[in-house]
Structures are given as structure tokens and as C-alpha cells.
mmCIF file of C-alpha atoms in Angstrom:
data_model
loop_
_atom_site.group_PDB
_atom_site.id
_atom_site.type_symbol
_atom_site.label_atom_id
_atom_site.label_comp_id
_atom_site.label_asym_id
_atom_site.label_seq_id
_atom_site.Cartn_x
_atom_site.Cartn_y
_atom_site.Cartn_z
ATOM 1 C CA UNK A 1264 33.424 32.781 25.100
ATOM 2 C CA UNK A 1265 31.961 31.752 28.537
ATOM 3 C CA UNK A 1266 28.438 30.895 27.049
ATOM 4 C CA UNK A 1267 30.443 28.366 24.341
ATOM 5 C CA UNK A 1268 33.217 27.096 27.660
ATOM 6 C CA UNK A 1269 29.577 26.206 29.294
ATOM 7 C CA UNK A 1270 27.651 24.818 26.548
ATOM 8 C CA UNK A 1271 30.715 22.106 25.756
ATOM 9 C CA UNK A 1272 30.757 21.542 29.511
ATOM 10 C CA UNK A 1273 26.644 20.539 29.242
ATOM 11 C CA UNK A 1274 27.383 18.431 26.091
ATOM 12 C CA UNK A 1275 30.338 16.403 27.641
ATOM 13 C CA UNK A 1276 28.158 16.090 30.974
ATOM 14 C CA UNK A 1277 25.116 14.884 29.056
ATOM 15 C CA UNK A 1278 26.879 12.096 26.752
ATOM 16 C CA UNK A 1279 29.305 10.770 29.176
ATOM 17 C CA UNK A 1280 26.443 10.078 31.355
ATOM 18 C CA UNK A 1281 24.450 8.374 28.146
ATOM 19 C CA UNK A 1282 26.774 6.040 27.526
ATOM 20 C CA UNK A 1283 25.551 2.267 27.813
ATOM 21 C CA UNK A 1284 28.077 -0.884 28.518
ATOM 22 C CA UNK A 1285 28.232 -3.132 25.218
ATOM 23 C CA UNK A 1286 31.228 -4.613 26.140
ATOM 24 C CA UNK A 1287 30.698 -7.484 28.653
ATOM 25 C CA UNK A 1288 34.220 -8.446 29.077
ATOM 26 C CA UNK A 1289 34.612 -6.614 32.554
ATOM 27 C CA UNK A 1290 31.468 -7.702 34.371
ATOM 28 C CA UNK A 1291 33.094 -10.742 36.591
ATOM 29 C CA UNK A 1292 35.447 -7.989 37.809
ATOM 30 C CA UNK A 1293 33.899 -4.908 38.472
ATOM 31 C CA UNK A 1294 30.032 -3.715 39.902
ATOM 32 C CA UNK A 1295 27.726 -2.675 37.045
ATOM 33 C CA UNK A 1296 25.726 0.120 37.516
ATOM 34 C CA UNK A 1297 22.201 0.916 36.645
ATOM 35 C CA UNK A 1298 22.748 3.728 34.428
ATOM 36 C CA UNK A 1299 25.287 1.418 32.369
ATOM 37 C CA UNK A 1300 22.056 -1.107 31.452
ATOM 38 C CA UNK A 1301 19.412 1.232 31.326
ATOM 39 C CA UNK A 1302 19.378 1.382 27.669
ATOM 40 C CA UNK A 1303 19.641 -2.672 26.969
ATOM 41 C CA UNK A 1304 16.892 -4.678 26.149
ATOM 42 C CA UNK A 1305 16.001 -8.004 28.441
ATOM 43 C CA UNK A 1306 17.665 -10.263 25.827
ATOM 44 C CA UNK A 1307 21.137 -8.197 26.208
ATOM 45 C CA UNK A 1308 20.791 -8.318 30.037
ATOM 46 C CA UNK A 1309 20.179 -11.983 29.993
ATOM 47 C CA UNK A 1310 23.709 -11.867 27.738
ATOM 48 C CA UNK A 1311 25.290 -10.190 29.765
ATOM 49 C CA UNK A 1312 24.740 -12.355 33.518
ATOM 50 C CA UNK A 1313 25.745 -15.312 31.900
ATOM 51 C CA UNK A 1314 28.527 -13.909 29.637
ATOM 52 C CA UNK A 1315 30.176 -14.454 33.141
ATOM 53 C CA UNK A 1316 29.920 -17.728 33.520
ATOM 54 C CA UNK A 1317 30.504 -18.477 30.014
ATOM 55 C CA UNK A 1318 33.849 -16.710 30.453
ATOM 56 C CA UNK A 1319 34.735 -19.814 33.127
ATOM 57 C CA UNK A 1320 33.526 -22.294 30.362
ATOM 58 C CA UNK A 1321 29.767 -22.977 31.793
ATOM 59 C CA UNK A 1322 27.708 -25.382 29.212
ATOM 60 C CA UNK A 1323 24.406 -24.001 28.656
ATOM 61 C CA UNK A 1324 21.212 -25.586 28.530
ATOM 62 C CA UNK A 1325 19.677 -23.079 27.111
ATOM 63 C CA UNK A 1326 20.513 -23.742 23.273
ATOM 64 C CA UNK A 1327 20.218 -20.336 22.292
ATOM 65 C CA UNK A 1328 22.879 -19.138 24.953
ATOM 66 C CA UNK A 1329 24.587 -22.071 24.037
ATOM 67 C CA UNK A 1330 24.766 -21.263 20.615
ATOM 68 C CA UNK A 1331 25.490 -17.400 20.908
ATOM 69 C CA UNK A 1332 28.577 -18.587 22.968
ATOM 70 C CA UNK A 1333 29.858 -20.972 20.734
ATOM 71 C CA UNK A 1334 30.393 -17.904 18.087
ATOM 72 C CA UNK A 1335 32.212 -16.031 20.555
ATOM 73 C CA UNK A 1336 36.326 -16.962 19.490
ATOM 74 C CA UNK A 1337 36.677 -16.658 23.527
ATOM 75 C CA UNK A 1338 35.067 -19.209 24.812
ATOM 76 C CA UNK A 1339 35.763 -22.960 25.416
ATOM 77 C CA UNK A 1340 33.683 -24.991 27.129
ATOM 78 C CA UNK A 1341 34.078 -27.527 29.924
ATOM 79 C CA UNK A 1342 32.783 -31.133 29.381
ATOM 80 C CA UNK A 1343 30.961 -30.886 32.753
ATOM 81 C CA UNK A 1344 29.775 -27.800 35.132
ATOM 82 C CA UNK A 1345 31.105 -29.236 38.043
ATOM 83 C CA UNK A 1346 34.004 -28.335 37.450
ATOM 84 C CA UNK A 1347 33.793 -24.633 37.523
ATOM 85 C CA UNK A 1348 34.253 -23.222 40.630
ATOM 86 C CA UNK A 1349 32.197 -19.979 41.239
ATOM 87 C CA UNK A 1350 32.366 -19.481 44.979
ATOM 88 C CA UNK A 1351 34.596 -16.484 45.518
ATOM 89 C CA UNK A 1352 34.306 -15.576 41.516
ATOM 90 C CA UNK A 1353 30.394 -15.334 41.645
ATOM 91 C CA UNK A 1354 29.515 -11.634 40.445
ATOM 92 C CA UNK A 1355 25.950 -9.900 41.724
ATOM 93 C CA UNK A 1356 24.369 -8.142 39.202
ATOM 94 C CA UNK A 1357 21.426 -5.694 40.745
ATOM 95 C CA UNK A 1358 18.674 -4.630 38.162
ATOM 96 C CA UNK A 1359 17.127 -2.156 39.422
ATOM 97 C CA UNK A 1360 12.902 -2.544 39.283
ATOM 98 C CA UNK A 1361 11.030 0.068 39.374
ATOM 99 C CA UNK A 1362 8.070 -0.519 41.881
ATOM 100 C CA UNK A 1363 4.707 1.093 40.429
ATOM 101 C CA UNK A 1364 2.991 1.585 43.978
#
């Protein structure tokens, strides 16, 4: 009975620790680990920095973020940036790089 007590304790341990963020709802209000984007790919990264901003109604240059907002049923845009105020708001995502030295 101890070996199976220990064995669920090493599962739960290994896939709470696995588990990636896909929902980028939360970023403009809480700190984003490492171990939360270690599994997406550049393109979801990319998503995910300027998901904030296009939760404040930022208009993208970029036509493809432009577009992938425009799906979302969330967001609205603003007819001009300057009127989004980030100061306080702005959220600092770290990416951790590996240095190869």
C-alpha cells in the first residue's frame, strides 16, 4: 500500500509540474513563469505578449495578429492607439534564454 500511496504521489508531482498555460486570459494580471511556456512554440509566445494589449483594444500592424484578434469574440478595437493607456497596466514577460557559453 505504501509503494502505490508513493507512486500516485510521483505521478501527481510529475504532471502538475508539466502542465503548459494555453489560456492567455490572465497574463496582464499575474507573472508568467518559465516552466508555464516552456512547451509553446515562438508563434504562441508572440500570441501570448500581445494578447495583452489586444485585451485593451491595441490595433495591430501586423495583419496576421490583426487578423487572429479579430476572431477572438473578446476583443474590440480602438480607432487609434493613443488612446490606450499602458503605463501602470504594462505586464513584463521574461523568456528565459538559454546562453550556450
Amino acid at each position: 500500500m505504501k509503494y502505490i500511496y508513493l507512486w500516485f504521489l510521483f505521478l501527481f508531482c510529475t504532471t502538475a509540474n508539466a502542465q503548459t498555460l494555453k489560456d492567455f486570459s490572465s497574463c496582464a494580471s499575474k507573472l508568467i513563469n518559465q516552466a508555464e511556456i516552456a512547451d509553446l512554440s515562438i508563434d504562441e509566445i508572440r500570441l501570448l505578449a500581445n494578447e495583452i494589449y489586444a485585451r485593451k483594444g491595441y490595433r495591430f500592424d501586423n495583419q496576421r495578429f490583426q487578423d487572429f484578434f479579430d476572431g477572438q469574440s473578446w476583443y474590440k478595437s480602438v480607432k487609434e492607439n493613443k488612446s490606450i493607456i499602458y503605463s501602470k497596466e504594462a505586464t513584463i514577460i521574461r523568456i528565459g534564454v538559454c546562453d550556450e557559453s
